[in-house]
mmCIF file with all atom_site columns, C-alpha atoms in Angstrom:
data_model
loop_
_atom_site.group_PDB
_atom_site.id
_atom_site.type_symbol
_atom_site.label_atom_id
_atom_site.label_alt_id
_atom_site.label_comp_id
_atom_site.label_asym_id
_atom_site.label_entity_id
_atom_site.label_seq_id
_atom_site.pdbx_PDB_ins_code
_atom_site.Cartn_x
_atom_site.Cartn_y
_atom_site.Cartn_z
_atom_site.occupancy
_atom_site.B_iso_or_equiv
_atom_site.pdbx_formal_charge
_atom_site.auth_seq_id
_atom_site.auth_comp_id
_atom_site.auth_asym_id
_atom_site.auth_atom_id
_atom_site.pdbx_PDB_model_num
ATOM 1   C CA . ALA A 1 1   ? 0.000   0.000  0.000   1.00 76.00 ? 944  ALA A CA 1
ATOM 2   C CA . GLN A 1 2   ? 1.101   3.545  -0.658  1.00 83.00 ? 945  GLN A CA 1
ATOM 3   C CA . SER A 1 3   ? 0.743   6.539  1.592   1.00 89.00 ? 946  SER A CA 1
ATOM 4   C CA . VAL A 1 4   ? 2.042   10.058 1.975   1.00 93.00 ? 947  VAL A CA 1
ATOM 5   C CA . THR A 1 5   ? 2.528   12.154 5.097   1.00 95.00 ? 948  THR A CA 1
ATOM 6   C CA . GLN A 1 6   ? 2.851   15.902 5.168   1.00 96.00 ? 949  GLN A CA 1
ATOM 7   C CA . LEU A 1 7   ? 4.599   16.693 8.378   1.00 94.00 ? 950  LEU A CA 1
ATOM 8   C CA . ASP A 1 8   ? 3.347   20.246 8.890   1.00 95.00 ? 951  ASP A CA 1
ATOM 9   C CA . SER A 1 9   ? -0.256  21.386 8.595   1.00 96.00 ? 952  SER A CA 1
ATOM 10  C CA . HIS A 1 10  ? 0.774   25.070 8.705   1.00 97.00 ? 953  HIS A CA 1
ATOM 11  C CA . VAL A 1 11  ? 4.021   26.819 7.779   1.00 98.00 ? 954  VAL A CA 1
ATOM 12  C CA . SER A 1 12  ? 4.687   30.560 8.129   1.00 98.00 ? 955  SER A CA 1
ATOM 13  C CA . VAL A 1 13  ? 7.627   32.313 6.500   1.00 97.00 ? 956  VAL A CA 1
ATOM 14  C CA . SER A 1 14  ? 8.580   35.911 5.897   1.00 97.00 ? 957  SER A CA 1
ATOM 15  C CA . GLU A 1 15  ? 8.628   37.205 2.363   1.00 97.00 ? 958  GLU A CA 1
ATOM 16  C CA . GLY A 1 16  ? 12.070  36.706 0.823   1.00 97.00 ? 959  GLY A CA 1
ATOM 17  C CA . THR A 1 17  ? 13.048  33.826 3.122   1.00 98.00 ? 960  THR A CA 1
ATOM 18  C CA . PRO A 1 18  ? 13.320  30.151 2.116   1.00 98.00 ? 961  PRO A CA 1
ATOM 19  C CA . VAL A 1 19  ? 10.360  27.800 2.047   1.00 98.00 ? 962  VAL A CA 1
ATOM 20  C CA . LEU A 1 20  ? 10.487  24.157 3.130   1.00 98.00 ? 963  LEU A CA 1
ATOM 21  C CA . LEU A 1 21  ? 7.378   21.980 3.000   1.00 98.00 ? 964  LEU A CA 1
ATOM 22  C CA . ARG A 1 22  ? 7.988   18.427 4.137   1.00 98.00 ? 965  ARG A CA 1
ATOM 23  C CA . CYS A 1 23  ? 6.586   15.227 2.683   1.00 97.00 ? 966  CYS A CA 1
ATOM 24  C CA . ASN A 1 24  ? 7.378   11.588 3.427   1.00 96.00 ? 967  ASN A CA 1
ATOM 25  C CA . TYR A 1 25  ? 6.024   8.706  1.415   1.00 94.00 ? 968  TYR A CA 1
ATOM 26  C CA . SER A 1 26  ? 5.577   4.983  1.719   1.00 90.00 ? 969  SER A CA 1
ATOM 27  C CA . SER A 1 27  ? 5.589   2.779  -1.357  1.00 83.00 ? 970  SER A CA 1
ATOM 28  C CA . SER A 1 28  ? 6.444   -0.825 -2.093  1.00 75.00 ? 971  SER A CA 1
ATOM 29  C CA . TYR A 1 29  ? 7.823   0.122  -5.512  1.00 77.00 ? 972  TYR A CA 1
ATOM 30  C CA . SER A 1 30  ? 9.369   3.125  -7.218  1.00 78.00 ? 973  SER A CA 1
ATOM 31  C CA . PRO A 1 31  ? 6.757   5.836  -6.740  1.00 84.00 ? 974  PRO A CA 1
ATOM 32  C CA . SER A 1 32  ? 5.499   8.692  -8.839  1.00 89.00 ? 975  SER A CA 1
ATOM 33  C CA . LEU A 1 33  ? 5.308   11.763 -6.637  1.00 93.00 ? 976  LEU A CA 1
ATOM 34  C CA . PHE A 1 34  ? 3.759   15.159 -7.212  1.00 95.00 ? 977  PHE A CA 1
ATOM 35  C CA . TRP A 1 35  ? 3.346   18.522 -5.546  1.00 97.00 ? 978  TRP A CA 1
ATOM 36  C CA . TYR A 1 36  ? 0.225   20.561 -6.241  1.00 97.00 ? 979  TYR A CA 1
ATOM 37  C CA . VAL A 1 37  ? -0.697  24.050 -5.123  1.00 97.00 ? 980  VAL A CA 1
ATOM 38  C CA . GLN A 1 38  ? -4.231  25.253 -4.464  1.00 95.00 ? 981  GLN A CA 1
ATOM 39  C CA . HIS A 1 39  ? -5.088  28.910 -4.035  1.00 94.00 ? 982  HIS A CA 1
ATOM 40  C CA . PRO A 1 40  ? -8.373  29.793 -2.300  1.00 90.00 ? 983  PRO A CA 1
ATOM 41  C CA . ASN A 1 41  ? -11.434 28.727 -4.266  1.00 85.00 ? 984  ASN A CA 1
ATOM 42  C CA . LYS A 1 42  ? -9.306  27.432 -7.116  1.00 89.00 ? 985  LYS A CA 1
ATOM 43  C CA . GLY A 1 43  ? -8.445  24.032 -8.530  1.00 91.00 ? 986  GLY A CA 1
ATOM 44  C CA . LEU A 1 44  ? -5.170  22.202 -8.051  1.00 94.00 ? 987  LEU A CA 1
ATOM 45  C CA . GLN A 1 45  ? -2.197  23.290 -10.128 1.00 95.00 ? 988  GLN A CA 1
ATOM 46  C CA . LEU A 1 46  ? 0.700   20.914 -10.755 1.00 95.00 ? 989  LEU A CA 1
ATOM 47  C CA . LEU A 1 47  ? 3.951   22.370 -9.402  1.00 97.00 ? 990  LEU A CA 1
ATOM 48  C CA . LEU A 1 48  ? 6.278   19.496 -10.217 1.00 95.00 ? 991  LEU A CA 1
ATOM 49  C CA . LYS A 1 49  ? 6.497   15.746 -10.610 1.00 93.00 ? 992  LYS A CA 1
ATOM 50  C CA . TYR A 1 50  ? 8.973   12.956 -9.942  1.00 91.00 ? 993  TYR A CA 1
ATOM 51  C CA . THR A 1 51  ? 8.666   9.900  -12.172 1.00 82.00 ? 994  THR A CA 1
ATOM 52  C CA . SER A 1 52  ? 11.991  8.061  -11.643 1.00 75.00 ? 995  SER A CA 1
ATOM 53  C CA . ALA A 1 53  ? 14.197  10.350 -13.711 1.00 74.00 ? 996  ALA A CA 1
ATOM 54  C CA . ALA A 1 54  ? 16.402  13.001 -12.070 1.00 83.00 ? 997  ALA A CA 1
ATOM 55  C CA . THR A 1 55  ? 16.091  13.064 -8.276  1.00 88.00 ? 998  THR A CA 1
ATOM 56  C CA . LEU A 1 56  ? 16.162  16.872 -8.153  1.00 94.00 ? 999  LEU A CA 1
ATOM 57  C CA . VAL A 1 57  ? 13.022  18.102 -9.826  1.00 94.00 ? 1000 VAL A CA 1
ATOM 58  C CA . LYS A 1 58  ? 12.470  21.689 -10.841 1.00 95.00 ? 1001 LYS A CA 1
ATOM 59  C CA . GLY A 1 59  ? 8.965   23.021 -11.079 1.00 95.00 ? 1002 GLY A CA 1
ATOM 60  C CA . ILE A 1 60  ? 7.116   26.197 -11.826 1.00 95.00 ? 1003 ILE A CA 1
ATOM 61  C CA . ASN A 1 61  ? 7.410   29.480 -9.916  1.00 94.00 ? 1004 ASN A CA 1
ATOM 62  C CA . GLY A 1 62  ? 10.882  28.685 -8.602  1.00 96.00 ? 1005 GLY A CA 1
ATOM 63  C CA . PHE A 1 63  ? 9.894   25.594 -6.634  1.00 97.00 ? 1006 PHE A CA 1
ATOM 64  C CA . GLU A 1 64  ? 11.920  22.405 -6.593  1.00 97.00 ? 1007 GLU A CA 1
ATOM 65  C CA . ALA A 1 65  ? 11.857  19.093 -4.765  1.00 97.00 ? 1008 ALA A CA 1
ATOM 66  C CA . GLU A 1 66  ? 14.398  16.387 -4.122  1.00 95.00 ? 1009 GLU A CA 1
ATOM 67  C CA . PHE A 1 67  ? 13.517  12.706 -4.116  1.00 94.00 ? 1010 PHE A CA 1
ATOM 68  C CA . LYS A 1 68  ? 15.509  10.911 -1.411  1.00 93.00 ? 1011 LYS A CA 1
ATOM 69  C CA . LYS A 1 69  ? 14.886  7.201  -1.466  1.00 90.00 ? 1012 LYS A CA 1
ATOM 70  C CA . SER A 1 70  ? 16.961  6.503  1.651   1.00 91.00 ? 1013 SER A CA 1
ATOM 71  C CA . GLU A 1 71  ? 14.841  8.948  3.640   1.00 93.00 ? 1014 GLU A CA 1
ATOM 72  C CA . THR A 1 72  ? 11.579  8.242  1.770   1.00 93.00 ? 1015 THR A CA 1
ATOM 73  C CA . SER A 1 73  ? 11.166  11.993 1.426   1.00 95.00 ? 1016 SER A CA 1
ATOM 74  C CA . PHE A 1 74  ? 10.104  14.432 -1.273  1.00 96.00 ? 1017 PHE A CA 1
ATOM 75  C CA . HIS A 1 75  ? 10.364  17.857 0.357   1.00 97.00 ? 1018 HIS A CA 1
ATOM 76  C CA . LEU A 1 76  ? 9.362   20.991 -1.527  1.00 98.00 ? 1019 LEU A CA 1
ATOM 77  C CA . THR A 1 77  ? 11.631  24.034 -1.387  1.00 98.00 ? 1020 THR A CA 1
ATOM 78  C CA . LYS A 1 78  ? 11.887  27.544 -2.729  1.00 98.00 ? 1021 LYS A CA 1
ATOM 79  C CA . PRO A 1 79  ? 14.821  29.875 -2.071  1.00 97.00 ? 1022 PRO A CA 1
ATOM 80  C CA . SER A 1 80  ? 12.770  33.021 -1.588  1.00 97.00 ? 1023 SER A CA 1
ATOM 81  C CA . ALA A 1 81  ? 9.087   33.206 -0.705  1.00 97.00 ? 1024 ALA A CA 1
ATOM 82  C CA . HIS A 1 82  ? 6.764   35.610 -2.457  1.00 97.00 ? 1025 HIS A CA 1
ATOM 83  C CA . MET A 1 83  ? 3.434   36.852 -1.148  1.00 97.00 ? 1026 MET A CA 1
ATOM 84  C CA . SER A 1 84  ? 1.713   35.074 -4.047  1.00 96.00 ? 1027 SER A CA 1
ATOM 85  C CA . ASP A 1 85  ? 3.015   31.721 -2.742  1.00 97.00 ? 1028 ASP A CA 1
ATOM 86  C CA . ALA A 1 86  ? 0.512   31.813 0.116   1.00 97.00 ? 1029 ALA A CA 1
ATOM 87  C CA . ALA A 1 87  ? -1.722  28.801 -0.584  1.00 97.00 ? 1030 ALA A CA 1
ATOM 88  C CA . GLU A 1 88  ? -2.411  25.168 0.309   1.00 97.00 ? 1031 GLU A CA 1
ATOM 89  C CA . TYR A 1 89  ? 0.142   22.638 -0.903  1.00 98.00 ? 1032 TYR A CA 1
ATOM 90  C CA . PHE A 1 90  ? -0.545  18.929 -1.410  1.00 97.00 ? 1033 PHE A CA 1
ATOM 91  C CA . CYS A 1 91  ? 1.998   16.159 -1.735  1.00 97.00 ? 1034 CYS A CA 1
ATOM 92  C CA . VAL A 1 92  ? 0.622   13.264 -3.781  1.00 95.00 ? 1035 VAL A CA 1
ATOM 93  C CA . VAL A 1 93  ? 1.716   9.729  -4.623  1.00 92.00 ? 1036 VAL A CA 1
ATOM 94  C CA . SER A 1 94  ? 0.207   7.925  -7.589  1.00 88.00 ? 1037 SER A CA 1
ATOM 95  C CA . GLY A 1 95  ? -0.801  4.296  -7.303  1.00 81.00 ? 1038 GLY A CA 1
ATOM 96  C CA . LEU A 1 96  ? -2.173  1.755  -9.766  1.00 79.00 ? 1039 LEU A CA 1
ATOM 97  C CA . THR A 1 97  ? -5.486  0.328  -8.560  1.00 75.00 ? 1040 THR A CA 1
ATOM 98  C CA . SER A 1 98  ? -7.558  -2.041 -10.698 1.00 74.00 ? 1041 SER A CA 1
ATOM 99  C CA . GLY A 1 99  ? -5.995  -0.799 -13.900 1.00 75.00 ? 1042 GLY A CA 1
ATOM 100 C CA . THR A 1 100 ? -6.280  2.929  -13.195 1.00 77.00 ? 1043 THR A CA 1
ATOM 101 C CA . TYR A 1 101 ? -3.821  5.330  -11.643 1.00 80.00 ? 1044 TYR A CA 1
ATOM 102 C CA . LYS A 1 102 ? -5.246  7.029  -8.591  1.00 87.00 ? 1045 LYS A CA 1
ATOM 103 C CA . TYR A 1 103 ? -3.855  9.728  -6.369  1.00 91.00 ? 1046 TYR A CA 1
ATOM 104 C CA . ILE A 1 104 ? -3.193  9.352  -2.667  1.00 92.00 ? 1047 ILE A CA 1
ATOM 105 C CA . PHE A 1 105 ? -3.146  12.822 -1.160  1.00 94.00 ? 1048 PHE A CA 1
ATOM 106 C CA . GLY A 1 106 ? -1.338  14.117 1.866   1.00 94.00 ? 1049 GLY A CA 1
ATOM 107 C CA . THR A 1 107 ? -3.397  16.155 4.296   1.00 94.00 ? 1050 THR A CA 1
ATOM 108 C CA . GLY A 1 108 ? -2.015  19.424 2.952   1.00 96.00 ? 1051 GLY A CA 1
ATOM 109 C CA . THR A 1 109 ? 0.210   22.218 4.251   1.00 97.00 ? 1052 THR A CA 1
ATOM 110 C CA . ARG A 1 110 ? -1.079  25.749 4.430   1.00 97.00 ? 1053 ARG A CA 1
ATOM 111 C CA . LEU A 1 111 ? 1.708   28.202 3.652   1.00 98.00 ? 1054 LEU A CA 1
ATOM 112 C CA . LYS A 1 112 ? 1.432   31.695 5.064   1.00 97.00 ? 1055 LYS A CA 1
ATOM 113 C CA . VAL A 1 113 ? 3.808   34.388 3.812   1.00 97.00 ? 1056 VAL A CA 1
ATOM 114 C CA . LEU A 1 114 ? 4.341   37.367 6.098   1.00 96.00 ? 1057 LEU A CA 1
ATOM 115 C CA . ALA A 1 115 ? 5.167   40.805 4.717   1.00 93.00 ? 1058 ALA A CA 1
ATOM 116 C CA . ASP B 2 1   ? -4.911  26.168 -24.510 1.00 65.00 ? 1415 ASP B CA 1
ATOM 117 C CA . ALA B 2 2   ? -5.933  22.636 -23.747 1.00 62.00 ? 1416 ALA B CA 1
ATOM 118 C CA . MET B 2 3   ? -7.621  22.504 -20.402 1.00 93.00 ? 1417 MET B CA 1
ATOM 119 C CA . VAL B 2 4   ? -10.239 21.144 -18.029 1.00 96.00 ? 1418 VAL B CA 1
ATOM 120 C CA . ILE B 2 5   ? -13.279 23.396 -17.695 1.00 96.00 ? 1419 ILE B CA 1
ATOM 121 C CA . GLN B 2 6   ? -15.874 23.195 -14.962 1.00 96.00 ? 1420 GLN B CA 1
ATOM 122 C CA . ASN B 2 7   ? -19.236 24.906 -15.038 1.00 91.00 ? 1421 ASN B CA 1
ATOM 123 C CA . PRO B 2 8   ? -20.599 26.637 -13.146 1.00 92.00 ? 1422 PRO B CA 1
ATOM 124 C CA . ARG B 2 9   ? -17.904 27.958 -10.813 1.00 93.00 ? 1423 ARG B CA 1
ATOM 125 C CA . TYR B 2 10  ? -20.463 28.524 -8.078  1.00 96.00 ? 1424 TYR B CA 1
ATOM 126 C CA . GLN B 2 11  ? -23.731 26.662 -7.689  1.00 96.00 ? 1425 GLN B CA 1
ATOM 127 C CA . VAL B 2 12  ? -26.425 27.197 -5.098  1.00 96.00 ? 1426 VAL B CA 1
ATOM 128 C CA . THR B 2 13  ? -29.148 24.609 -4.669  1.00 95.00 ? 1427 THR B CA 1
ATOM 129 C CA . GLN B 2 14  ? -31.866 23.832 -2.182  1.00 96.00 ? 1428 GLN B CA 1
ATOM 130 C CA . PHE B 2 15  ? -31.909 20.921 0.190   1.00 96.00 ? 1429 PHE B CA 1
ATOM 131 C CA . GLY B 2 16  ? -33.205 17.913 -1.738  1.00 96.00 ? 1430 GLY B CA 1
ATOM 132 C CA . LYS B 2 17  ? -33.243 19.608 -5.159  1.00 97.00 ? 1431 LYS B CA 1
ATOM 133 C CA . PRO B 2 18  ? -31.243 17.692 -7.796  1.00 96.00 ? 1432 PRO B CA 1
ATOM 134 C CA . VAL B 2 19  ? -28.210 19.430 -9.187  1.00 97.00 ? 1433 VAL B CA 1
ATOM 135 C CA . THR B 2 20  ? -25.790 18.687 -12.034 1.00 97.00 ? 1434 THR B CA 1
ATOM 136 C CA . LEU B 2 21  ? -22.216 19.852 -12.293 1.00 97.00 ? 1435 LEU B CA 1
ATOM 137 C CA . SER B 2 22  ? -20.398 19.849 -15.608 1.00 97.00 ? 1436 SER B CA 1
ATOM 138 C CA . CYS B 2 23  ? -16.832 19.134 -16.685 1.00 98.00 ? 1437 CYS B CA 1
ATOM 139 C CA . SER B 2 24  ? -15.342 19.287 -20.152 1.00 97.00 ? 1438 SER B CA 1
ATOM 140 C CA . GLN B 2 25  ? -11.811 18.689 -21.399 1.00 97.00 ? 1439 GLN B CA 1
ATOM 141 C CA . THR B 2 26  ? -9.855  19.463 -24.535 1.00 95.00 ? 1440 THR B CA 1
ATOM 142 C CA . LEU B 2 27  ? -6.937  17.173 -23.610 1.00 92.00 ? 1441 LEU B CA 1
ATOM 143 C CA . ASN B 2 28  ? -8.533  14.100 -25.210 1.00 93.00 ? 1442 ASN B CA 1
ATOM 144 C CA . HIS B 2 29  ? -7.723  12.134 -22.067 1.00 93.00 ? 1443 HIS B CA 1
ATOM 145 C CA . ASN B 2 30  ? -9.105  8.677  -21.436 1.00 93.00 ? 1444 ASN B CA 1
ATOM 146 C CA . VAL B 2 31  ? -9.713  9.093  -17.720 1.00 93.00 ? 1445 VAL B CA 1
ATOM 147 C CA . MET B 2 32  ? -11.950 11.602 -15.957 1.00 96.00 ? 1446 MET B CA 1
ATOM 148 C CA . TYR B 2 33  ? -12.222 11.855 -12.177 1.00 96.00 ? 1447 TYR B CA 1
ATOM 149 C CA . TRP B 2 34  ? -14.610 13.571 -9.788  1.00 97.00 ? 1448 TRP B CA 1
ATOM 150 C CA . TYR B 2 35  ? -13.433 14.643 -6.355  1.00 97.00 ? 1449 TYR B CA 1
ATOM 151 C CA . GLN B 2 36  ? -15.214 16.188 -3.388  1.00 97.00 ? 1450 GLN B CA 1
ATOM 152 C CA . GLN B 2 37  ? -13.182 18.595 -1.273  1.00 95.00 ? 1451 GLN B CA 1
ATOM 153 C CA . LYS B 2 38  ? -14.465 19.970 1.994   1.00 94.00 ? 1452 LYS B CA 1
ATOM 154 C CA . SER B 2 39  ? -12.966 22.930 3.762   1.00 90.00 ? 1453 SER B CA 1
ATOM 155 C CA . SER B 2 40  ? -9.339  22.475 4.847   1.00 88.00 ? 1454 SER B CA 1
ATOM 156 C CA . GLN B 2 41  ? -9.288  18.860 3.661   1.00 92.00 ? 1455 GLN B CA 1
ATOM 157 C CA . ALA B 2 42  ? -7.626  16.982 0.838   1.00 93.00 ? 1456 ALA B CA 1
ATOM 158 C CA . PRO B 2 43  ? -9.742  16.058 -2.187  1.00 94.00 ? 1457 PRO B CA 1
ATOM 159 C CA . LYS B 2 44  ? -11.653 12.799 -1.849  1.00 95.00 ? 1458 LYS B CA 1
ATOM 160 C CA . LEU B 2 45  ? -12.176 10.676 -4.945  1.00 95.00 ? 1459 LEU B CA 1
ATOM 161 C CA . LEU B 2 46  ? -15.835 9.914  -5.656  1.00 97.00 ? 1460 LEU B CA 1
ATOM 162 C CA . PHE B 2 47  ? -15.514 7.961  -8.913  1.00 94.00 ? 1461 PHE B CA 1
ATOM 163 C CA . HIS B 2 48  ? -13.811 7.949  -12.259 1.00 94.00 ? 1462 HIS B CA 1
ATOM 164 C CA . TYR B 2 49  ? -14.351 6.890  -15.847 1.00 95.00 ? 1463 TYR B CA 1
ATOM 165 C CA . TYR B 2 50  ? -11.757 5.085  -17.913 1.00 92.00 ? 1464 TYR B CA 1
ATOM 166 C CA . ASP B 2 51  ? -13.233 5.685  -21.355 1.00 93.00 ? 1465 ASP B CA 1
ATOM 167 C CA . LYS B 2 52  ? -16.820 4.454  -20.890 1.00 94.00 ? 1466 LYS B CA 1
ATOM 168 C CA . ASP B 2 53  ? -16.038 2.238  -17.908 1.00 94.00 ? 1467 ASP B CA 1
ATOM 169 C CA . PHE B 2 54  ? -17.411 3.670  -14.681 1.00 95.00 ? 1468 PHE B CA 1
ATOM 170 C CA . ASN B 2 55  ? -15.555 2.996  -11.427 1.00 93.00 ? 1469 ASN B CA 1
ATOM 171 C CA . ASN B 2 56  ? -17.210 3.938  -8.175  1.00 93.00 ? 1470 ASN B CA 1
ATOM 172 C CA . GLU B 2 57  ? -15.287 4.305  -4.913  1.00 93.00 ? 1471 GLU B CA 1
ATOM 173 C CA . ALA B 2 58  ? -16.603 1.970  -2.248  1.00 91.00 ? 1472 ALA B CA 1
ATOM 174 C CA . ASP B 2 59  ? -17.594 4.745  0.147   1.00 93.00 ? 1473 ASP B CA 1
ATOM 175 C CA . THR B 2 60  ? -19.264 7.080  -2.359  1.00 96.00 ? 1474 THR B CA 1
ATOM 176 C CA . PRO B 2 61  ? -22.924 7.559  -1.379  1.00 95.00 ? 1475 PRO B CA 1
ATOM 177 C CA . ASP B 2 62  ? -25.617 6.429  -3.823  1.00 95.00 ? 1476 ASP B CA 1
ATOM 178 C CA . ASN B 2 63  ? -26.794 10.039 -3.894  1.00 96.00 ? 1477 ASN B CA 1
ATOM 179 C CA . PHE B 2 64  ? -23.884 10.780 -6.227  1.00 97.00 ? 1478 PHE B CA 1
ATOM 180 C CA . GLN B 2 65  ? -24.070 9.652  -9.841  1.00 97.00 ? 1479 GLN B CA 1
ATOM 181 C CA . SER B 2 66  ? -22.059 10.401 -12.944 1.00 97.00 ? 1480 SER B CA 1
ATOM 182 C CA . ARG B 2 67  ? -22.466 10.359 -16.696 1.00 97.00 ? 1481 ARG B CA 1
ATOM 183 C CA . ARG B 2 68  ? -19.905 10.511 -19.468 1.00 97.00 ? 1482 ARG B CA 1
ATOM 184 C CA . PRO B 2 69  ? -21.712 10.866 -22.799 1.00 96.00 ? 1483 PRO B CA 1
ATOM 185 C CA . ASN B 2 70  ? -18.485 11.271 -24.799 1.00 95.00 ? 1484 ASN B CA 1
ATOM 186 C CA . THR B 2 71  ? -14.724 11.672 -24.332 1.00 95.00 ? 1485 THR B CA 1
ATOM 187 C CA . SER B 2 72  ? -14.944 15.403 -23.720 1.00 96.00 ? 1486 SER B CA 1
ATOM 188 C CA . PHE B 2 73  ? -17.729 15.702 -21.176 1.00 97.00 ? 1487 PHE B CA 1
ATOM 189 C CA . CYS B 2 74  ? -18.456 14.285 -17.753 1.00 97.00 ? 1488 CYS B CA 1
ATOM 190 C CA . PHE B 2 75  ? -21.286 15.214 -15.380 1.00 97.00 ? 1489 PHE B CA 1
ATOM 191 C CA . LEU B 2 76  ? -21.764 14.853 -11.657 1.00 97.00 ? 1490 LEU B CA 1
ATOM 192 C CA . ASP B 2 77  ? -25.372 14.454 -10.557 1.00 97.00 ? 1491 ASP B CA 1
ATOM 193 C CA . ILE B 2 78  ? -26.385 14.853 -6.930  1.00 97.00 ? 1492 ILE B CA 1
ATOM 194 C CA . ARG B 2 79  ? -29.882 13.429 -6.676  1.00 97.00 ? 1493 ARG B CA 1
ATOM 195 C CA . SER B 2 80  ? -30.943 14.848 -3.330  1.00 96.00 ? 1494 SER B CA 1
ATOM 196 C CA . PRO B 2 81  ? -28.360 17.228 -1.933  1.00 97.00 ? 1495 PRO B CA 1
ATOM 197 C CA . GLY B 2 82  ? -28.037 17.428 1.813   1.00 96.00 ? 1496 GLY B CA 1
ATOM 198 C CA . LEU B 2 83  ? -26.324 20.107 3.873   1.00 95.00 ? 1497 LEU B CA 1
ATOM 199 C CA . GLY B 2 84  ? -23.325 17.822 4.205   1.00 95.00 ? 1498 GLY B CA 1
ATOM 200 C CA . ASP B 2 85  ? -22.823 17.830 0.435   1.00 97.00 ? 1499 ASP B CA 1
ATOM 201 C CA . ALA B 2 86  ? -21.814 21.486 0.412   1.00 97.00 ? 1500 ALA B CA 1
ATOM 202 C CA . ALA B 2 87  ? -18.225 21.385 -0.823  1.00 96.00 ? 1501 ALA B CA 1
ATOM 203 C CA . MET B 2 88  ? -15.877 22.137 -3.685  1.00 95.00 ? 1502 MET B CA 1
ATOM 204 C CA . TYR B 2 89  ? -16.203 19.588 -6.484  1.00 97.00 ? 1503 TYR B CA 1
ATOM 205 C CA . LEU B 2 90  ? -13.139 19.059 -8.617  1.00 96.00 ? 1504 LEU B CA 1
ATOM 206 C CA . CYS B 2 91  ? -12.913 17.390 -11.986 1.00 97.00 ? 1505 CYS B CA 1
ATOM 207 C CA . ALA B 2 92  ? -9.601  16.002 -13.200 1.00 96.00 ? 1506 ALA B CA 1
ATOM 208 C CA . THR B 2 93  ? -8.344  14.131 -16.230 1.00 95.00 ? 1507 THR B CA 1
ATOM 209 C CA . SER B 2 94  ? -5.412  11.902 -17.034 1.00 93.00 ? 1508 SER B CA 1
ATOM 210 C CA . ALA B 2 95  ? -4.181  10.200 -20.163 1.00 88.00 ? 1509 ALA B CA 1
ATOM 211 C CA . GLY B 2 96  ? -4.300  6.749  -18.562 1.00 80.00 ? 1510 GLY B CA 1
ATOM 212 C CA . GLN B 2 97  ? -1.625  5.456  -20.879 1.00 74.00 ? 1511 GLN B CA 1
ATOM 213 C CA . GLY B 2 98  ? 1.721   6.509  -22.293 1.00 70.00 ? 1512 GLY B CA 1
ATOM 214 C CA . VAL B 2 99  ? 4.556   8.342  -20.649 1.00 68.00 ? 1513 VAL B CA 1
ATOM 215 C CA . ILE B 2 100 ? 2.355   10.808 -18.765 1.00 71.00 ? 1514 ILE B CA 1
ATOM 216 C CA . LYS B 2 101 ? -0.354  8.300  -18.008 1.00 72.00 ? 1515 LYS B CA 1
ATOM 217 C CA . ASN B 2 102 ? -0.708  9.047  -14.307 1.00 84.00 ? 1516 ASN B CA 1
ATOM 218 C CA . ILE B 2 103 ? -0.533  12.855 -14.189 1.00 91.00 ? 1517 ILE B CA 1
ATOM 219 C CA . GLN B 2 104 ? -3.879  14.433 -13.336 1.00 94.00 ? 1518 GLN B CA 1
ATOM 220 C CA . TYR B 2 105 ? -4.945  17.847 -14.587 1.00 95.00 ? 1519 TYR B CA 1
ATOM 221 C CA . PHE B 2 106 ? -7.570  19.644 -12.559 1.00 96.00 ? 1520 PHE B CA 1
ATOM 222 C CA . GLY B 2 107 ? -10.323 22.062 -13.383 1.00 95.00 ? 1521 GLY B CA 1
ATOM 223 C CA . ALA B 2 108 ? -10.942 25.191 -11.321 1.00 94.00 ? 1522 ALA B CA 1
ATOM 224 C CA . GLY B 2 109 ? -13.733 23.475 -9.401  1.00 94.00 ? 1523 GLY B CA 1
ATOM 225 C CA . THR B 2 110 ? -17.389 24.157 -8.657  1.00 96.00 ? 1524 THR B CA 1
ATOM 226 C CA . ARG B 2 111 ? -18.257 25.449 -5.203  1.00 96.00 ? 1525 ARG B CA 1
ATOM 227 C CA . LEU B 2 112 ? -21.633 23.981 -4.222  1.00 97.00 ? 1526 LEU B CA 1
ATOM 228 C CA . SER B 2 113 ? -23.773 25.575 -1.539  1.00 97.00 ? 1527 SER B CA 1
ATOM 229 C CA . VAL B 2 114 ? -26.888 23.845 -0.188  1.00 96.00 ? 1528 VAL B CA 1
ATOM 230 C CA . LEU B 2 115 ? -29.561 26.002 1.445   1.00 94.00 ? 1529 LEU B CA 1
#
């Protein structure tokens, strides 16, 4: 069975400082992992994906994540937070169930950016 | 731009009055998903279609139904909405096959209110 754990439900950073959103996964085989962002009353936007290629994945809006198999982690980082980064972030693992790929979502991390 | 479009963005209905939410896609994807997302929670998968094959999640109430008349369109029908059905409803699509088979692309969502 696959699962994903987001270690922080809320993270606050000051504008211009680094962002770290933590995610750990559990999978019996090489996983596909994703980070999505959701702004209030909006759908989910794909930030980046890991699908067994390079372990350091670069995404949109300056975000990146590093897949660390030994630590079963896929943490999301950004060097410098912007006010527009304030949103909910979901870490997701994809699993094959009865012939279809389904998402297993983490519980989400709400990022607050302070001026 | 190819995309997933949900209509309407906001829907208000009365307790017990049937309501239909719409999703269309220009990605020509095989798989379409419907999720329910309540406040401050992760999306919860209700069901999905792989082409014409309907797949219901075990815990999806019978009150929720879906139709997929063609590749481009998928509908969510709530037969008798209750107050507990007030939520954001998200539609997503994925190719289901090929290199990007398991990446899901989300619409902007429909916010349903039940009075």
